[in-house]
mmCIF file of C-alpha atoms in Angstrom:
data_model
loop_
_atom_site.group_PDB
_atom_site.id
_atom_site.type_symbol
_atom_site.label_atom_id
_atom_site.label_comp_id
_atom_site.label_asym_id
_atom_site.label_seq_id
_atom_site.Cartn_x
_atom_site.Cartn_y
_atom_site.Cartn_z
ATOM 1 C CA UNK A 1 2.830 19.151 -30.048
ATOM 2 C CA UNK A 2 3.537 19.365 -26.271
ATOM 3 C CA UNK A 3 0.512 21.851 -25.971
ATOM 4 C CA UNK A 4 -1.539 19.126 -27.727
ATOM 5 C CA UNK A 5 -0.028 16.395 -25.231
ATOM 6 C CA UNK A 6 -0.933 19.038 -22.176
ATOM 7 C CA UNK A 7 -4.277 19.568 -22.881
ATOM 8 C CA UNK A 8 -5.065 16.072 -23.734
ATOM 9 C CA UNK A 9 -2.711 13.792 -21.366
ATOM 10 C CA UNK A 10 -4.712 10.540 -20.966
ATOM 11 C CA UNK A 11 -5.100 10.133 -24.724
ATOM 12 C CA UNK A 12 -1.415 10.717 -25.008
ATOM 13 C CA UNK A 13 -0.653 8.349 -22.374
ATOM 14 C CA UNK A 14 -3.042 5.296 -23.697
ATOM 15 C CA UNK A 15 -1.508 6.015 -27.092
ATOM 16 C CA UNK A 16 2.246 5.936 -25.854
ATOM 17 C CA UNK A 17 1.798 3.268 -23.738
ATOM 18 C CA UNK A 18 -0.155 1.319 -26.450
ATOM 19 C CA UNK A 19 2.922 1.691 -28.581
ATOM 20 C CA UNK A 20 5.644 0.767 -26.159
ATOM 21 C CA UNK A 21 3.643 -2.513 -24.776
ATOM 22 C CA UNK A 22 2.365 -3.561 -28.171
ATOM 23 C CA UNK A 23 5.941 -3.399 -29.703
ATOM 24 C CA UNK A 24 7.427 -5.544 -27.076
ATOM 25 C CA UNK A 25 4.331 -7.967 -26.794
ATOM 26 C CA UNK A 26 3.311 -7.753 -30.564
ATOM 27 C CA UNK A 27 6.963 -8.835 -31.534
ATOM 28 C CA UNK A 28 7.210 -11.315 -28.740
ATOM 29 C CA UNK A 29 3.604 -13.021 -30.470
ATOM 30 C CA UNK A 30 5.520 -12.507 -33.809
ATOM 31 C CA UNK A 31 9.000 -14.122 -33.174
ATOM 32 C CA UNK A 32 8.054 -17.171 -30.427
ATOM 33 C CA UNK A 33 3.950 -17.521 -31.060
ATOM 34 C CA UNK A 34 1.713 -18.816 -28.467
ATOM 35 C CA UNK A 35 4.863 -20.457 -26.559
ATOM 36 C CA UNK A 36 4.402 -20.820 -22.687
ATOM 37 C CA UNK A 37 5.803 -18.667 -20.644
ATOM 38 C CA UNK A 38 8.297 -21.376 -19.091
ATOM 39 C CA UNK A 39 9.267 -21.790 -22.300
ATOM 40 C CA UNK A 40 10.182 -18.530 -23.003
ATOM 41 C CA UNK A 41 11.615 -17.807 -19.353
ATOM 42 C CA UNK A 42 15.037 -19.504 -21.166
ATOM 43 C CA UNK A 43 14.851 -17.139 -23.548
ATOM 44 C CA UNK A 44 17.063 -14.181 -23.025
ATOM 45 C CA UNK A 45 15.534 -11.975 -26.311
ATOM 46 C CA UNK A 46 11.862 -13.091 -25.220
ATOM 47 C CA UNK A 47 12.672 -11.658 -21.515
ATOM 48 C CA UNK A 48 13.357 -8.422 -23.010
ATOM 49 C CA UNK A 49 10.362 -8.265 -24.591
ATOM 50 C CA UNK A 50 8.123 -9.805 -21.877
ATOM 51 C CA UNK A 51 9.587 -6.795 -19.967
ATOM 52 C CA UNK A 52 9.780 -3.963 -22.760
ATOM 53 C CA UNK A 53 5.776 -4.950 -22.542
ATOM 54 C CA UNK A 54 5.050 -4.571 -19.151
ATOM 55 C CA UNK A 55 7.425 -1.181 -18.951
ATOM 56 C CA UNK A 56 4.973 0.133 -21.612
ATOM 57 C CA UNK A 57 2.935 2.635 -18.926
ATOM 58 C CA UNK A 58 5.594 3.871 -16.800
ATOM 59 C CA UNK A 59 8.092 4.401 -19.538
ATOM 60 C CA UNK A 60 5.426 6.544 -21.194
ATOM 61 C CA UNK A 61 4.821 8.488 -18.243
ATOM 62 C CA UNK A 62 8.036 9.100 -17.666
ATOM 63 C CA UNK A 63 8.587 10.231 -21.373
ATOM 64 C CA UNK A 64 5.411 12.434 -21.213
ATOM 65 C CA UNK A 65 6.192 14.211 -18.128
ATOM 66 C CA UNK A 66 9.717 14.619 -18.990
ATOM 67 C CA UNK A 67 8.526 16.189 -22.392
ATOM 68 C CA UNK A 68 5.861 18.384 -20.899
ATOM 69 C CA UNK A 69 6.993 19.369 -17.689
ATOM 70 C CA UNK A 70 10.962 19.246 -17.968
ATOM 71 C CA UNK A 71 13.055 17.971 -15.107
ATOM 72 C CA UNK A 72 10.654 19.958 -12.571
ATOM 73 C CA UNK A 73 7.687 17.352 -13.922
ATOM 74 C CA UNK A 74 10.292 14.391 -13.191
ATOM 75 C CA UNK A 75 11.333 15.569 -10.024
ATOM 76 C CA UNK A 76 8.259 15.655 -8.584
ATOM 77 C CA UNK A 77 7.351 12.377 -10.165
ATOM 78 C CA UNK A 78 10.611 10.929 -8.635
ATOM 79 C CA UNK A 79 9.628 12.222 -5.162
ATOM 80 C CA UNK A 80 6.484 10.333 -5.274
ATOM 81 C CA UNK A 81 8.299 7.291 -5.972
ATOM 82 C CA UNK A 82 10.429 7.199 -3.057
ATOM 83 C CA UNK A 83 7.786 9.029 -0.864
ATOM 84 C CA UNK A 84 7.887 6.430 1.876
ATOM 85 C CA UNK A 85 6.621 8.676 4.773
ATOM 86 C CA UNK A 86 2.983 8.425 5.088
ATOM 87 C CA UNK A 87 1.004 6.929 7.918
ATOM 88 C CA UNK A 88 1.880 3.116 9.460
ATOM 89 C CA UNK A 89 -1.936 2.300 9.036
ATOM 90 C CA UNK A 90 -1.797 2.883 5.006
ATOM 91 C CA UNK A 91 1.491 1.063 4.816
ATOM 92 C CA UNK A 92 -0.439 -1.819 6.754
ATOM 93 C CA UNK A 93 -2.839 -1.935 4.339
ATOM 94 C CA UNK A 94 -1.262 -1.550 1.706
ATOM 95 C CA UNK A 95 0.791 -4.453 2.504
ATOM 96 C CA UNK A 96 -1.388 -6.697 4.666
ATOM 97 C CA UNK A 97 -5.142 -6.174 2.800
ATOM 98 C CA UNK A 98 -4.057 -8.404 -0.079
ATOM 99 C CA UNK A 99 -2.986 -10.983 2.125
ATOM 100 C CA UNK A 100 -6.074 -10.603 4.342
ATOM 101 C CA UNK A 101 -8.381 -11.165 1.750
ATOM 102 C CA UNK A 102 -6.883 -14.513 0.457
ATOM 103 C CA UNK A 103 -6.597 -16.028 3.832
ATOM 104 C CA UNK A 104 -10.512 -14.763 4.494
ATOM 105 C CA UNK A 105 -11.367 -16.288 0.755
ATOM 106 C CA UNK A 106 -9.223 -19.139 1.882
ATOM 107 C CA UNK A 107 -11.115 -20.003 4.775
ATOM 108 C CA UNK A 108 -14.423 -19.560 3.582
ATOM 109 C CA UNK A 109 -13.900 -21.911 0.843
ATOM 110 C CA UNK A 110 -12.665 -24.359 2.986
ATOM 111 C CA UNK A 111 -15.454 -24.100 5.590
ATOM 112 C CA UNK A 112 -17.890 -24.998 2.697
ATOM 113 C CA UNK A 113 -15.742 -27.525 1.119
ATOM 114 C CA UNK A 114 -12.480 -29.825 1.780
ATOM 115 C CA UNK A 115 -11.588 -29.707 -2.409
ATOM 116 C CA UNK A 116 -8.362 -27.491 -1.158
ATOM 117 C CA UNK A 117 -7.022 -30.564 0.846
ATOM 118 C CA UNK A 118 -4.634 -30.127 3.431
ATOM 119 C CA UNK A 119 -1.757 -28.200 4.269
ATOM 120 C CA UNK A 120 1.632 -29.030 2.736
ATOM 121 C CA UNK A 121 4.793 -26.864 3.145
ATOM 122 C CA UNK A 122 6.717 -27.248 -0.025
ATOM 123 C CA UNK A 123 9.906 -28.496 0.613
ATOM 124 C CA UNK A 124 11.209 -25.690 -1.780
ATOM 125 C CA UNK A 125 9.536 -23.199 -0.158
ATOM 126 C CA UNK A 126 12.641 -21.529 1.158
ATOM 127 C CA UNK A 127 13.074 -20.423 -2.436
ATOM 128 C CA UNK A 128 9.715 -18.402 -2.235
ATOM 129 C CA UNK A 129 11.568 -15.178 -1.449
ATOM 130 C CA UNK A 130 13.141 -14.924 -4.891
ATOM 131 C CA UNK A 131 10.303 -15.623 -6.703
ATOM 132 C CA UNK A 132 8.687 -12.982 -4.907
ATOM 133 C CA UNK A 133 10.958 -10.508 -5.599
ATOM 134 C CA UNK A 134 10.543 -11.694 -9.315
ATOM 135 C CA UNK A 135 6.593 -11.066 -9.178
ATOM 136 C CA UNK A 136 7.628 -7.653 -7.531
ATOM 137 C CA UNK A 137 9.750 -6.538 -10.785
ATOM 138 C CA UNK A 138 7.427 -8.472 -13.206
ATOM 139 C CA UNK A 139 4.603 -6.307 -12.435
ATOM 140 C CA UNK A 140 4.387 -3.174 -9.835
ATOM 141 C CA UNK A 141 7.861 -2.098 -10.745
ATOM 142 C CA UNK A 142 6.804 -2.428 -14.478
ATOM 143 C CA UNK A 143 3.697 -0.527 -14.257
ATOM 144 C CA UNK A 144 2.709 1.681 -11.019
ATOM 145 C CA UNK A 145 3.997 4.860 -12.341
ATOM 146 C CA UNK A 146 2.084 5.206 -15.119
ATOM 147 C CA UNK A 147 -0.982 3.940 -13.646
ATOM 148 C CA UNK A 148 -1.159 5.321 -10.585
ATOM 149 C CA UNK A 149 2.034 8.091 -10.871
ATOM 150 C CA UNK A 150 0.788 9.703 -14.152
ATOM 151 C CA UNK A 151 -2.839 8.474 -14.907
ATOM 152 C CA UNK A 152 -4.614 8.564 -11.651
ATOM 153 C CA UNK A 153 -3.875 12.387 -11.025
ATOM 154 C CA UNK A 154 -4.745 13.314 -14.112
ATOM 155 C CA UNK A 155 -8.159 11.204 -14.531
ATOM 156 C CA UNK A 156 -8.735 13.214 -10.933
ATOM 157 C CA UNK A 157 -8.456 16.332 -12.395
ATOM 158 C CA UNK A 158 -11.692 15.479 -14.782
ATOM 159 C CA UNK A 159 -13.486 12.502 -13.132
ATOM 160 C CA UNK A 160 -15.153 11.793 -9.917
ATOM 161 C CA UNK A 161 -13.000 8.879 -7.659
ATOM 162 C CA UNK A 162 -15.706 6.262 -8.453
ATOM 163 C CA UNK A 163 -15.324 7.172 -12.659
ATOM 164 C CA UNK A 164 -11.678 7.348 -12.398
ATOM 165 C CA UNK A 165 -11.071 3.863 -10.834
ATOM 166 C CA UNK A 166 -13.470 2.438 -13.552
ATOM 167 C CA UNK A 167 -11.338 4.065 -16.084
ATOM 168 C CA UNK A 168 -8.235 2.954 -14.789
ATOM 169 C CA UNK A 169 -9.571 -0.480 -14.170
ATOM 170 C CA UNK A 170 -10.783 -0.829 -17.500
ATOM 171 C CA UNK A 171 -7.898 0.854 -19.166
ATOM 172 C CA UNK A 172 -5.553 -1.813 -17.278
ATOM 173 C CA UNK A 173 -7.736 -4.834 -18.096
ATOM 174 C CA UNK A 174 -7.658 -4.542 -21.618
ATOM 175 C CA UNK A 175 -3.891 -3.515 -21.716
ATOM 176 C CA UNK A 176 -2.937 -7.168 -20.739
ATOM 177 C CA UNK A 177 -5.254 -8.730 -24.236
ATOM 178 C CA UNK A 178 -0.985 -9.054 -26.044
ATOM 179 C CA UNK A 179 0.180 -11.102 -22.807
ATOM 180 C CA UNK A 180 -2.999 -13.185 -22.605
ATOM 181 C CA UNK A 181 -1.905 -14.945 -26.236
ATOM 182 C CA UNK A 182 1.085 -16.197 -23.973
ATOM 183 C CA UNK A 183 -0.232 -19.051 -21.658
ATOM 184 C CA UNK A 184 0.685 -19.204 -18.167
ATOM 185 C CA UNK A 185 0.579 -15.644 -17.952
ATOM 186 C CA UNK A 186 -2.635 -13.361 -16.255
ATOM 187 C CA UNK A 187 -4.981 -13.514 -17.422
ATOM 188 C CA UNK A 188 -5.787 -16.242 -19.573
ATOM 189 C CA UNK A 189 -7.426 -15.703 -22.657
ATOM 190 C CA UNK A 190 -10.226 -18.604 -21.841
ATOM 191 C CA UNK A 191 -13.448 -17.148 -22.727
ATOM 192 C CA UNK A 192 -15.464 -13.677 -22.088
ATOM 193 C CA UNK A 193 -16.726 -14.847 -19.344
ATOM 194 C CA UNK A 194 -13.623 -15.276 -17.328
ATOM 195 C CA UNK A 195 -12.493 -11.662 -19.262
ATOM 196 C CA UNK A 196 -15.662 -9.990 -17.450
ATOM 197 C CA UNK A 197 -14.581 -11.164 -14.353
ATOM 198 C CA UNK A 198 -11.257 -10.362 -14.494
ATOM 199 C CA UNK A 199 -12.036 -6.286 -15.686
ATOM 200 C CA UNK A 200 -14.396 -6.577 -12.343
ATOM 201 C CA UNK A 201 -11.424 -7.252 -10.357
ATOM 202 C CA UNK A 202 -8.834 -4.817 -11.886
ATOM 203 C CA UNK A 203 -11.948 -2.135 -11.304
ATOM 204 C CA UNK A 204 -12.454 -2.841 -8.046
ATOM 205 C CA UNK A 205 -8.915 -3.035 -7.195
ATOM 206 C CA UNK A 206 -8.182 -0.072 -8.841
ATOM 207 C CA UNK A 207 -10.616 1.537 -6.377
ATOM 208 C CA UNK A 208 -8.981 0.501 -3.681
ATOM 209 C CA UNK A 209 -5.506 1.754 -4.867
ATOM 210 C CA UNK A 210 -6.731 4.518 -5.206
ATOM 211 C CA UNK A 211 -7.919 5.344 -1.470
ATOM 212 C CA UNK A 212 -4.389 3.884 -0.675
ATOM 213 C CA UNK A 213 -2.560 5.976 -2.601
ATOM 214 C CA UNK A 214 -4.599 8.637 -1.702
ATOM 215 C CA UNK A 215 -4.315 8.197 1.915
ATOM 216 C CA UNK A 216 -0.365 7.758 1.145
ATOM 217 C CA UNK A 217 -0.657 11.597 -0.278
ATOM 218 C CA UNK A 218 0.187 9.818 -3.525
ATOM 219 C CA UNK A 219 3.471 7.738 -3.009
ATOM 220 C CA UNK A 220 3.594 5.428 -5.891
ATOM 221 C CA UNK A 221 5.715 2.855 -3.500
ATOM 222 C CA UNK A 222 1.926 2.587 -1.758
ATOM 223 C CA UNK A 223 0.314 1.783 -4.890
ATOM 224 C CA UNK A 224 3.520 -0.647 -5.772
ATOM 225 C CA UNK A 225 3.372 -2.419 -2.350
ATOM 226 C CA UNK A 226 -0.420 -3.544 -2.856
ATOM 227 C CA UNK A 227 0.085 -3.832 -6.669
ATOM 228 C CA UNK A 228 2.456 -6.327 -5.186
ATOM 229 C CA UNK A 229 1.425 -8.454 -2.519
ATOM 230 C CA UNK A 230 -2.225 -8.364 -4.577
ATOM 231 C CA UNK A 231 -0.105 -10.211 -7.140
ATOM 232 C CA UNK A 232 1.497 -12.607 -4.589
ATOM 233 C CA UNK A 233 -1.088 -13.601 -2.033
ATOM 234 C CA UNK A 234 -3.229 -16.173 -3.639
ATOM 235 C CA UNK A 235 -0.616 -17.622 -6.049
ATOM 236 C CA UNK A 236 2.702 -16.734 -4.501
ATOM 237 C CA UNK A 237 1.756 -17.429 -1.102
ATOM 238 C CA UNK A 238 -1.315 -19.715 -0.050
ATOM 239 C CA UNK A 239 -1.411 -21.910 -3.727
ATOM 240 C CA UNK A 240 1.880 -23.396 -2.908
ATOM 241 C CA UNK A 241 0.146 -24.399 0.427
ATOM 242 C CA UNK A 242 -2.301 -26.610 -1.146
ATOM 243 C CA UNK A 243 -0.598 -28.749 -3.555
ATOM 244 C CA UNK A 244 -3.498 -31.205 -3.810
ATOM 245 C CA UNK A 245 -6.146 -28.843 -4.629
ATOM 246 C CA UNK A 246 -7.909 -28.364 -8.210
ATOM 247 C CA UNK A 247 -7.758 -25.128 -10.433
ATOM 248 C CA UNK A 248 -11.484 -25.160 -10.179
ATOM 249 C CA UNK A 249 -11.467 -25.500 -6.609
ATOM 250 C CA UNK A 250 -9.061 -22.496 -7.154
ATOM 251 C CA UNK A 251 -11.812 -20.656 -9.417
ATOM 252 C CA UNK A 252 -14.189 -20.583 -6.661
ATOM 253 C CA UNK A 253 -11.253 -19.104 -4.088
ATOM 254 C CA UNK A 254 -11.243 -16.478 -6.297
ATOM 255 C CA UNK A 255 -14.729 -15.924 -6.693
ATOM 256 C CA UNK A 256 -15.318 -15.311 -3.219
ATOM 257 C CA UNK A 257 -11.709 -13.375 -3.241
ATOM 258 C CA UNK A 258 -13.863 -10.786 -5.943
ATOM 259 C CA UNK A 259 -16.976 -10.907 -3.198
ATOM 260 C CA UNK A 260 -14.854 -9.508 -0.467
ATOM 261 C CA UNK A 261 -13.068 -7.072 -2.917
ATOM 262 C CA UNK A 262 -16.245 -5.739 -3.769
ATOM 263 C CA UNK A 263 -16.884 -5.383 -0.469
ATOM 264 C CA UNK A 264 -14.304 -3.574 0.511
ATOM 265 C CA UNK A 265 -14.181 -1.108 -2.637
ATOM 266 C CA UNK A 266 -17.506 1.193 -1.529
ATOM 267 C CA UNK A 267 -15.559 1.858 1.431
ATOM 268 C CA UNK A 268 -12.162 2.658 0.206
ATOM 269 C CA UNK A 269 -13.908 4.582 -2.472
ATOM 270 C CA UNK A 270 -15.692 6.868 0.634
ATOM 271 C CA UNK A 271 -12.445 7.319 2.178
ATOM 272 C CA UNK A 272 -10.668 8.539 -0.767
ATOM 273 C CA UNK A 273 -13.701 10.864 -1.487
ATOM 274 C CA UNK A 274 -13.651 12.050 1.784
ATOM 275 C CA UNK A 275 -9.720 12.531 1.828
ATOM 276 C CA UNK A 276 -9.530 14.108 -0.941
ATOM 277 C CA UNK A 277 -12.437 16.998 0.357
ATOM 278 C CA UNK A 278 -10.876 17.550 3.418
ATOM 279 C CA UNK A 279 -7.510 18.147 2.278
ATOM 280 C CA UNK A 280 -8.433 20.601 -0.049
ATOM 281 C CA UNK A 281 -7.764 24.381 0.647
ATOM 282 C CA UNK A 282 -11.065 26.228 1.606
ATOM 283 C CA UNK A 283 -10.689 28.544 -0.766
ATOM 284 C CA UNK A 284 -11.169 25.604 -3.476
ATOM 285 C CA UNK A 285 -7.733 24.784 -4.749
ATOM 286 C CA UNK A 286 -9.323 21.003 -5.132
ATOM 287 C CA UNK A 287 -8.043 20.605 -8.575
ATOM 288 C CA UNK A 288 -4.348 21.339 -7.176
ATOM 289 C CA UNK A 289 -4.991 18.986 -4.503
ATOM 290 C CA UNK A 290 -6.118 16.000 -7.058
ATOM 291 C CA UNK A 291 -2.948 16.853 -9.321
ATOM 292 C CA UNK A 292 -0.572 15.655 -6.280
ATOM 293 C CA UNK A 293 -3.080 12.328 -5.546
#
């Protein structure tokens, strides 16, 4: 069995994580049924399987590499989680690009059209910290060391940079179809339309983790940083803003938000390429390299 999980480590990963999300998701559909999630937030069993869920990818790759490689495997899967010593310019993008790209979407939308309204600080907006550090645990915590800890290096191994941020993306999309059956949660399970454009987005920014993480020789606090404030900049920070404006005013924020992302994602996708050549040994140890990214 472990040689089977070795020489086939993304199947084994999709179906582990596939089993530990759909338990805690499946069951959570079972037990409270399409309930909102602020209903369910009072709900001390439903929390545990909200969060069972979302574990789903890094608990399997912690299992897997545990299994395969031993305590060496974790090790080094543990130093890439608290690898916080890369260069200031990838931490500033990592942190600030999210938040760039709402305020640009922001603006733009608002130089065409006034549907946002104006600005209104919330008078509960000094509680914004600990919901932030809620959407921080909710999410990147959950989920960044599977995705980009365990499946990125190995989808590097076999794939190009351009096929394994599709894969990712698209892998990632679809793992969220449980949650959608929970309203209030992302994404919403409107119509196919709004599911095409939400694989775009997880596709391109998958691309652009990927250069980041890259660039961060493949700390999984980079990838958890813009997992993060990618999470937090639109809804977190700049909706609260606007209290007047419209979810379809909203929509088209975050249609131009997936313009600039797509933008942006040749480009990171370039620089990852290019990292990724030029770090490798000259006598072609680039598969060694890609295991580390």
């Amino acid at each position: 069995m472990k040689e089977r999980i070795s020489h086939h480590p993304v199947l084994a990963f999709i179906a582990l994580t596939a089993a530990i999300t759909g338990s805690g998701w499946g069951l959570l559909l079972t037990i409270y049924g399409r309930a909102p999630i602020d209903a369910l937030i009072s709900q001390p069993l439903a929390i545990v399987l909200i969060y069972t869920g979302a574990t789903g990818p890094s608990l399997a790759a912690i299992i897997l590499t545990g299994y395969t490689k031993g305590k060496d495997g974790l090790r080094e899967l543990g130093h890439r989680f608290t690898r916080i010593k890369f260069p200031a310019g990838t931490w500033l993008l990592a942190m600030g690009l999210p938040l760039l790209l709402a305020v640009m979407a922001t603006l733009l939308h608002s130089i065409f059209s006034e549907t946002l309204g104006d600005i209104v600080l919330p008078a509960w907006y000094r509680l914004l910290p600990p919901a932030l550090f809620v959407a921080l645990l909710a999410g990147p915590l959950c989920e960044e060391v599977g995705w980009r800890g365990y499946l990125q290096p190995h989808l590097l191994n076999r794939f190009s940079v351009t096929g394994t941020a599709v894969i990712i993306g698209t892998i990632w999309c679809f793992w969220h179809i449980p949650l959608s059956f929970t309203p209030g949660t992302t994404p919403p399970l409107s119509s196919p339309g709004a599911w095409g454009l939400y694989w775009v987005d997880t596709i391109l920014i998958s691309a652009i983790m990927l250069a980041i993480v890259v660039h961060a020789s493949g700390s999984i606090l980079a990838a958890i940083a813009f997992h993060w404030m990618s999470n937090i900049a639109l809804s977190g920070i700049l909706q609260p803003l606007y209290p007047a404006a419209t979810d379809s005013a909203w929509s088209e924020v975050q249609q131009i938000h997936l313009v600039l992302l797509a933008i942006c994602t040749p480009i990171a996708l370039w620089l990852a390429h290019r990292r990724i050549n030029s770090d490798a040994e000259p006598n072609g140890h680039l598969q060694q390299r890609r295991q580390h990214l």
